[in-house]
Coordinates of C-alpha atoms and ligand atoms in Angstrom, one line a residue:
M1393 CA -82.0 60.2 25.5
K1394 CA -78.2 60.0 25.3
K1395 CA -76.3 61.5 22.4
N1396 CA -74.7 58.7 20.4
V1397 CA -71.3 59.7 19.2
A1398 CA -69.0 58.2 16.4
I1399 CA -65.4 59.2 16.7
L1400 CA -63.2 59.0 13.6
G1401 CA -59.6 59.0 14.9
S1402 CA -60.3 58.1 18.6
T1403 CA -56.7 57.2 19.3
G1404 CA -55.3 60.7 18.5
S1405 CA -55.0 63.9 20.5
I1406 CA -58.5 65.1 19.8
G1407 CA -60.0 61.6 19.9
T1408 CA -58.6 60.8 23.4
Q1409 CA -59.7 64.1 24.8
A1410 CA -63.2 63.6 23.4
L1411 CA -63.3 60.3 25.2
E1412 CA -62.3 62.1 28.4
V1413 CA -65.3 64.5 27.9
I1414 CA -67.6 61.5 27.2
E1415 CA -66.3 59.6 30.2
A1416 CA -67.0 62.6 32.5
N1417 CA -70.6 62.8 31.2
P1418 CA -71.9 59.2 31.0
E1419 CA -75.5 60.4 31.4
V1420 CA -75.2 62.7 28.3
F1421 CA -73.2 60.7 25.8
S1422 CA -72.8 57.1 24.6
I1423 CA -70.3 55.8 22.0
S1424 CA -71.4 54.1 18.8
V1425 CA -68.2 53.9 16.7
L1426 CA -64.5 54.3 17.4
T1427 CA -61.8 54.2 14.6
A1428 CA -58.0 54.3 14.5
G1429 CA -55.4 54.3 11.9
E1430 CA -52.5 52.2 13.4
N1431 CA -52.8 52.1 17.1
A1432 CA -54.5 48.8 17.7
D1433 CA -53.6 48.5 21.3
L1434 CA -55.2 51.8 22.3
L1435 CA -58.3 51.1 20.1
I1436 CA -58.8 47.8 21.9
E1437 CA -58.4 49.4 25.3
Q1438 CA -60.9 52.2 24.3
A1439 CA -63.4 49.6 22.9
V1440 CA -63.3 47.5 26.1
K1441 CA -63.9 50.6 28.2
F1442 CA -66.6 52.4 26.1
R1443 CA -68.2 49.4 24.4
P1444 CA -69.0 50.9 21.0
E1445 CA -71.1 48.8 18.6
E1446 CA -68.5 49.0 15.9
V1447 CA -64.8 49.7 15.6
V1448 CA -62.6 50.2 12.5
I1449 CA -58.8 49.7 12.5
C1450 CA -57.7 51.2 9.2
N1451 CA -54.5 49.3 8.8
H1452 CA -55.6 45.8 7.8
A1453 CA -52.4 44.3 9.3
H1454 CA -53.9 44.8 12.8
F1455 CA -57.4 43.4 12.0
E1456 CA -56.9 39.9 13.4
K1457 CA -55.4 41.3 16.6
V1458 CA -58.3 43.7 17.2
K1459 CA -60.9 41.1 16.3
A1460 CA -59.4 38.5 18.6
A1461 CA -59.1 41.0 21.5
L1462 CA -62.8 42.0 21.2
S1463 CA -64.2 38.6 20.4
S1464 CA -65.9 38.2 23.7
F1465 CA -67.7 41.5 23.4
N1466 CA -70.6 42.4 21.2
I1467 CA -68.5 44.7 19.0
K1468 CA -68.2 44.4 15.3
V1469 CA -64.7 44.9 14.0
Y1470 CA -63.8 46.2 10.5
S1471 CA -60.6 47.2 8.7
G1472 CA -59.6 49.4 5.8
A1473 CA -60.5 53.0 4.8
G1474 CA -63.6 51.7 3.0
A1475 CA -65.1 50.7 6.4
L1476 CA -64.9 54.3 7.6
V1477 CA -67.4 55.5 5.1
S1478 CA -69.9 52.8 6.0
V1479 CA -69.7 53.0 9.8
V1480 CA -70.6 56.7 9.8
E1481 CA -73.9 55.9 8.2
K1482 CA -75.2 53.8 11.0
E1483 CA -78.8 54.6 11.8
N1484 CA -78.4 55.4 15.6
I1485 CA -75.4 57.8 15.3
D1486 CA -76.4 61.4 16.3
I1487 CA -73.1 63.1 15.7
V1488 CA -69.8 62.3 14.1
L1489 CA -66.6 63.8 15.5
T1490 CA -64.1 64.0 12.6
A1491 CA -60.8 63.7 14.5
M1492 CA -58.7 62.0 11.8
V1493 CA -55.8 63.9 10.5
G1494 CA -55.4 65.1 6.9
Y1495 CA -57.1 64.6 3.6
A1496 CA -58.2 61.1 4.6
G1497 CA -61.0 62.7 6.7
L1498 CA -62.8 64.1 3.6
L1499 CA -64.6 61.0 2.2
P1500 CA -66.0 59.7 5.6
T1501 CA -67.2 63.2 6.3
I1502 CA -69.1 63.4 3.0
H1503 CA -70.7 60.0 3.7
A1504 CA -71.7 61.1 7.3
I1505 CA -73.3 64.3 5.9
K1506 CA -75.2 62.4 3.2
A1507 CA -76.5 60.1 5.9
G1508 CA -77.8 63.1 7.7
K1509 CA -75.4 63.1 10.7
D1510 CA -74.4 66.3 12.4
I1511 CA -70.6 66.8 12.3
A1512 CA -68.3 68.0 15.1
L1513 CA -65.5 69.0 12.9
A1514 CA -61.9 68.8 14.1
N1515 CA -60.5 67.7 10.8
K1516 CA -60.0 71.1 9.3
E1517 CA -58.3 69.7 6.2
T1518 CA -61.8 68.6 5.0
L1519 CA -63.0 72.2 4.8
V1520 CA -59.7 73.4 3.4
V1521 CA -59.8 70.8 0.5
A1522 CA -63.4 71.0 -0.3
G1523 CA -65.1 73.7 1.7
E1524 CA -67.6 74.6 -1.0
L1525 CA -68.7 71.0 -1.6
I1526 CA -69.0 70.2 2.2
T1527 CA -71.0 73.4 3.0
S1528 CA -73.4 72.9 0.1
L1529 CA -73.9 69.2 1.0
A1530 CA -74.5 70.2 4.7
K1531 CA -77.2 72.6 3.5
Q1532 CA -78.7 70.1 1.1
F1533 CA -78.9 67.3 3.8
G1534 CA -79.9 69.7 6.7
V1535 CA -76.8 68.8 8.6
K1536 CA -75.1 71.1 11.2
I1537 CA -71.3 71.5 11.3
Y1538 CA -70.0 72.4 14.7
P1539 CA -66.4 73.6 14.9
V1540 CA -64.0 71.9 17.3
D1541 CA -60.9 74.0 16.4
S1542 CA -60.5 76.3 19.3
E1543 CA -60.4 79.5 17.2
H1544 CA -63.6 78.6 15.3
S1545 CA -65.3 77.4 18.5
A1546 CA -64.5 80.8 20.0
I1547 CA -66.1 82.6 17.0
F1548 CA -69.1 80.2 17.1
Q1549 CA -69.5 81.0 20.8
C1550 CA -69.2 84.8 20.2
L1551 CA -72.0 84.5 17.5
A1552 CA -74.5 82.9 19.9
G1553 CA -77.5 85.2 20.0
E1554 CA -76.1 87.4 17.1
E1555 CA -78.0 85.6 14.3
N1556 CA -79.3 88.9 12.9
N1557 CA -76.1 90.8 13.2
P1558 CA -73.7 90.6 10.3
I1559 CA -70.0 90.0 11.0
E1560 CA -67.7 92.9 10.0
K1561 CA -64.6 90.8 10.5
I1562 CA -63.2 88.0 12.6
I1563 CA -59.8 88.0 14.3
L1564 CA -58.2 84.6 14.6
T1565 CA -55.5 84.5 17.3
A1566 CA -52.3 82.5 16.8
S1567 CA -49.8 81.6 19.4
G1568 CA -47.0 82.1 17.0
G1569 CA -45.7 78.7 17.7
P1570 CA -42.2 77.7 18.9
F1571 CA -40.4 79.9 16.4
R1572 CA -42.2 83.2 17.0
G1573 CA -39.8 86.1 16.4
K1574 CA -37.1 84.0 14.8
D1575 CA -35.6 84.9 11.4
H1576 CA -34.9 83.1 8.2
A1577 CA -31.3 82.1 9.1
F1578 CA -32.5 80.5 12.4
L1579 CA -35.3 78.6 10.7
A1580 CA -33.0 77.2 8.1
N1581 CA -31.4 74.9 10.7
V1582 CA -34.3 74.0 13.1
T1583 CA -34.9 70.3 13.8
K1584 CA -38.1 68.4 14.0
Q1585 CA -37.6 68.1 17.8
Q1586 CA -37.6 71.9 18.1
A1587 CA -40.6 72.2 15.8
L1588 CA -42.5 69.6 17.8
K1589 CA -42.3 71.6 21.0
H1590 CA -45.4 73.8 21.0
P1591 CA -45.4 76.4 23.7
N1592 CA -49.1 76.2 24.7
W1593 CA -50.8 73.2 23.1
S1594 CA -50.2 69.5 23.1
M1595 CA -51.4 68.1 19.8
G1596 CA -50.7 65.5 17.1
A1597 CA -47.4 65.7 15.1
K1598 CA -48.8 67.1 11.9
I1599 CA -50.8 70.0 13.4
T1600 CA -47.8 70.8 15.7
I1601 CA -45.5 71.2 12.6
D1602 CA -48.3 73.2 10.9
S1603 CA -48.4 75.5 14.0
A1604 CA -44.6 76.0 13.8
T1605 CA -44.8 77.0 10.1
L1606 CA -48.0 79.1 10.6
M1607 CA -49.7 76.8 8.0
N1608 CA -52.1 75.8 10.7
K1609 CA -53.3 79.4 10.9
G1610 CA -53.5 79.5 7.1
L1611 CA -55.6 76.4 7.1
E1612 CA -57.8 78.0 9.8
V1613 CA -58.3 81.1 7.7
I1614 CA -59.7 78.9 5.0
E1615 CA -61.7 76.8 7.5
A1616 CA -63.2 80.0 8.8
K1617 CA -64.2 81.2 5.4
W1618 CA -66.4 78.2 4.9
L1619 CA -67.7 77.8 8.4
F1620 CA -68.8 81.5 8.7
D1621 CA -69.3 82.4 5.0
L1622 CA -66.7 85.2 4.9
Q1623 CA -64.5 86.9 2.4
A1624 CA -60.7 86.6 2.8
S1625 CA -60.7 90.4 3.6
Q1626 CA -62.9 89.8 6.6
I1627 CA -60.5 87.3 8.2
D1628 CA -57.6 88.8 10.2
V1629 CA -54.9 86.9 12.0
I1630 CA -53.1 88.3 15.1
V1631 CA -50.4 86.7 17.1
H1632 CA -51.3 86.4 20.8
P1633 CA -48.6 84.3 22.5
Q1634 CA -50.5 83.6 25.7
S1635 CA -53.3 81.7 23.9
I1636 CA -56.0 83.0 26.3
I1637 CA -58.2 84.8 23.8
H1638 CA -59.1 82.0 21.4
S1639 CA -60.5 84.4 18.7
M1640 CA -62.7 87.4 18.3
V1641 CA -65.6 88.7 16.2
Q1642 CA -66.1 92.4 15.3
F1643 CA -69.6 93.4 14.5
E1644 CA -70.8 96.3 12.2
D1645 CA -71.2 98.7 15.2
G1646 CA -67.5 98.2 16.0
S1647 CA -68.1 96.0 19.0
V1648 CA -65.6 93.2 19.5
K1649 CA -66.5 90.0 21.3
A1650 CA -63.8 87.6 22.4
Q1651 CA -64.0 84.1 23.9
M1652 CA -61.4 83.4 26.5
G1653 CA -60.1 80.5 28.6
L1654 CA -57.0 78.4 29.3
P1655 CA -55.7 76.5 26.3
D1656 CA -57.6 73.2 26.6
M1657 CA -59.2 71.4 23.7
K1658 CA -61.7 69.6 25.9
L1659 CA -63.9 72.7 26.2
P1660 CA -64.4 73.3 22.4
I1661 CA -64.8 69.5 21.9
Q1662 CA -67.5 69.4 24.6
Y1663 CA -69.3 72.5 23.3
A1664 CA -69.4 71.1 19.7
L1665 CA -70.7 67.7 21.0
H1666 CA -73.4 69.2 23.2
Y1667 CA -74.3 72.5 21.5
P1668 CA -76.2 74.7 22.4
F1669 CA -75.8 73.5 26.0
R1670 CA -72.9 74.1 28.3
L1671 CA -72.1 71.2 30.5
K1672 CA -70.7 71.7 33.9
S1673 CA -67.0 70.8 33.8
A1674 CA -64.0 70.3 36.1
F1675 CA -61.6 71.9 33.6
P1676 CA -59.1 74.3 35.2
R1677 CA -60.4 77.8 35.4
L1678 CA -58.8 80.9 34.0
N1679 CA -57.3 83.1 36.8
F1680 CA -56.8 86.6 35.3
T1681 CA -54.1 87.6 37.7
D1682 CA -52.0 84.7 36.4
Y1683 CA -52.1 86.5 33.0
P1684 CA -51.6 90.2 33.8
C1685 CA -50.3 90.9 30.3
L1686 CA -52.1 89.8 27.2
T1687 CA -50.1 90.8 24.2
F1688 CA -50.7 91.1 20.4
E1689 CA -48.4 91.3 17.4
K1690 CA -48.7 91.3 13.7
P1691 CA -47.8 87.9 12.1
D1692 CA -44.6 87.9 10.1
L1693 CA -45.8 86.8 6.7
E1694 CA -42.4 87.2 5.1
T1695 CA -40.6 84.7 7.3
F1696 CA -43.6 82.4 7.8
R1697 CA -44.7 82.3 4.2
N1698 CA -47.3 79.6 4.6
L1699 CA -49.9 81.9 6.0
A1700 CA -49.5 84.2 3.0
I1701 CA -49.7 81.2 0.7
A1702 CA -53.0 80.1 2.3
Y1703 CA -54.5 83.6 1.8
E1704 CA -53.4 83.4 -1.8
A1705 CA -55.1 80.0 -2.3
L1706 CA -58.3 81.4 -0.7
E1707 CA -58.3 84.3 -3.2
K1708 CA -57.6 81.9 -6.1
K1709 CA -60.5 79.7 -5.1
G1710 CA -61.2 76.5 -7.1
N1711 CA -58.8 73.6 -6.3
A1712 CA -56.0 76.0 -5.1
A1713 CA -56.5 75.2 -1.4
C1714 CA -56.6 71.5 -2.2
I1715 CA -53.2 71.8 -3.9
V1716 CA -51.8 73.7 -0.9
N1717 CA -53.2 71.1 1.5
A1718 CA -51.8 68.1 -0.3
A1719 CA -48.4 69.6 -0.9
N1720 CA -48.2 70.6 2.8
E1721 CA -49.2 67.1 3.9
I1722 CA -46.4 65.6 1.9
A1723 CA -43.8 68.3 2.9
V1724 CA -44.6 68.0 6.6
E1725 CA -44.3 64.2 6.4
A1726 CA -40.9 64.6 4.7
F1727 CA -39.8 67.1 7.3
L1728 CA -40.8 64.7 10.1
H1729 CA -38.7 62.0 8.3
D1730 CA -35.7 64.4 8.1
K1731 CA -35.9 64.4 4.3
I1732 CA -36.2 68.2 3.9
G1733 CA -35.5 71.3 6.0
F1734 CA -38.1 73.5 7.7
L1735 CA -38.0 76.2 5.1
D1736 CA -38.3 73.7 2.2
I1737 CA -41.9 73.1 3.3
S1738 CA -43.0 76.4 1.9
D1739 CA -41.0 75.8 -1.3
V1740 CA -42.7 72.5 -1.9
I1741 CA -46.1 74.2 -1.6
V1742 CA -45.3 77.2 -3.8
E1743 CA -43.9 75.0 -6.5
S1744 CA -46.9 72.6 -6.4
L1745 CA -49.3 75.6 -6.5
A1746 CA -47.5 76.8 -9.6
K1747 CA -47.4 73.5 -11.3
I1748 CA -50.6 71.6 -10.7
E1749 CA -53.5 72.3 -13.0
Y1750 CA -56.0 74.9 -11.7
V1751 CA -59.6 73.8 -11.8
G1752 CA -62.0 76.7 -11.2
N1753 CA -65.2 74.9 -10.3
P1754 CA -64.1 71.5 -9.0
S1755 CA -66.2 68.4 -8.5
Y1756 CA -65.4 65.7 -5.9
F1757 CA -63.6 63.8 -8.6
D1758 CA -61.5 66.9 -9.4
Y1759 CA -60.5 67.1 -5.7
V1760 CA -59.5 63.5 -5.7
Q1761 CA -57.4 64.0 -8.9
T1762 CA -55.8 67.2 -7.6
N1763 CA -54.9 65.6 -4.3
E1764 CA -53.3 62.6 -6.1
A1765 CA -51.5 64.7 -8.7
T1766 CA -50.1 67.1 -6.1
R1767 CA -48.9 64.3 -3.8
R1768 CA -47.1 62.7 -6.7
F1769 CA -45.5 66.0 -7.8
A1770 CA -44.5 67.1 -4.3
S1771 CA -43.0 63.6 -3.5
E1772 CA -41.0 63.8 -6.7
L1773 CA -39.8 67.3 -5.9
I1774 CA -38.7 66.1 -2.5
Q1775 CA -36.8 63.2 -4.0
V1776 CA -34.9 65.7 -6.2
K1777 CA -34.1 67.9 -3.1
V1778 CA -32.8 65.0 -1.0
Ligands
NDP446 P1 -53.4 62.9 15.8 O1 -52.3 62.6 14.9 O2 -53.1 62.9 17.3 O3 -54.5 61.8 15.6 C1 -55.0 61.4 14.4 C2 -56.0 60.3 14.5 O4 -56.4 59.9 13.2 C3 -55.5 59.1 15.2 O5 -56.6 58.4 15.8 C4 -55.0 58.3 14.0 O6 -54.9 56.9 14.2 C5 -56.0 58.6 12.9 N1 -55.5 58.5 11.6 C6 -54.4 59.2 11.1 N2 -54.3 58.9 9.8 C7 -55.4 58.1 9.4 C8 -55.8 57.6 8.2 N3 -55.1 57.8 7.0 N4 -56.9 56.8 8.2 C9 -57.6 56.6 9.3 N5 -57.2 57.1 10.5 C10 -56.1 57.9 10.6 O7 -54.1 64.2 15.3 P2 -54.8 65.3 16.2 O8 -55.8 64.7 17.1 O9 -53.9 66.3 16.7 O10 -55.6 66.1 15.0 C11 -56.8 65.5 14.4 C12 -57.4 66.6 13.6 O11 -57.9 67.6 14.4 C13 -56.5 67.3 12.6 O12 -57.2 67.6 11.4 C14 -56.1 68.5 13.3 O13 -55.8 69.6 12.4 C15 -57.4 68.9 14.1 N6 -57.2 69.7 15.3 C16 -56.4 69.2 16.3 C17 -56.2 69.9 17.4 C18 -55.4 69.4 18.6 O14 -55.3 70.0 19.6 N7 -54.8 68.2 18.5 C19 -56.7 71.3 17.6 C20 -57.5 71.7 16.5 C21 -57.7 70.9 15.4 P3 -53.6 56.1 14.9 O15 -53.0 57.1 15.9 O16 -54.3 54.9 15.5 O17 -52.7 55.8 13.7
MG447 MG1 -56.8 75.9 16.1

């Protein structure tokens, strides 16, 4: 029996790499659903090649184009965000890969869980915004959440066979991004072109900027809290510029396990899609003599404030991380449109966290409201700054 996969965000960096994994293992996987935001041409190309039963193009303006292009195939075409929540419920889907970017991934993930689908989770924002809700729904509906993020996949891999051994702490590795070692004065003038040049990973624009500000690591700290049921004090971050150790787990006897490999998202994607089995792959192998020196540094939380802000949100609990996420999404978008500077990103988040109403025990509705209110506030703040 093949595993039937739905990919939310198949046209993105994770989505296209997942399709490479699936193409390399046609006897293991089949594709049930593909979805895209804007990129109709690539979605059409993917649909013709992988023959899903259903596709969704979120931007309705491209609906007719996609429908016409796929009219001679037996593929249903839908448009709009509403279609995302219904396609994931399809009976024959075994696993949903959430590879959309940002808050938009939350609602389809909730629907997939409620329909009993296992989740291969790339869309970390879902757990950042509503980790408590998502993990309790997963328990309630007997659904597994397999991490795709390389650090969390590393920890997940280190935990295999350790079910009865409590975690003392985890150590998330961070490359440090393109501005590692730079100071405040330098960061004040960096451009989006500089920020988009990640030293080790090729990823979508939003996560690449998040990596440059260290917000990505902050989001990953929160993601780890929910995936592995940890306290903030059990989650350390260490800068490891070579990105060979993808993360580590320290157990109660002091032993530390690390998962290593070349930086390549296809491995964690494949592990999440086919857990607990390791598929033979043709991915390039790690040659240790190419990396004679693996180094480690403390992150600079004063210059890269976003990581400290994420820890603060984690300690605050409630809707604090939802506020941080929404403000960050708006600020990153504004930075990518040259509306604000690199350092303004943290200011927008700090001001939003101070201003938006705190909710201690949020419902789904509270998250929706918090997200909207924060986006409005952060957008207005940016208008004033411009
Ligand atoms: P990309 O920007 O490359 O891709 C995002 C995908 O989501 C595209 O298919 C895009 O469609 C679609 N999309 C974007 N916005 C919407 C929307 N509002 N509604 C519906 N679809 C939408 O992102 P990445 O692949 O880099 O990242 C995806 C997720 O995975 C993020 O949450 C990221 O943090 C996480 N992740 C990514 C890693 C990486 O290496 N890239 C590593 C670890 C985690 P289109 O392009 O057609 O508009
Ligand atoms: Mg990561």
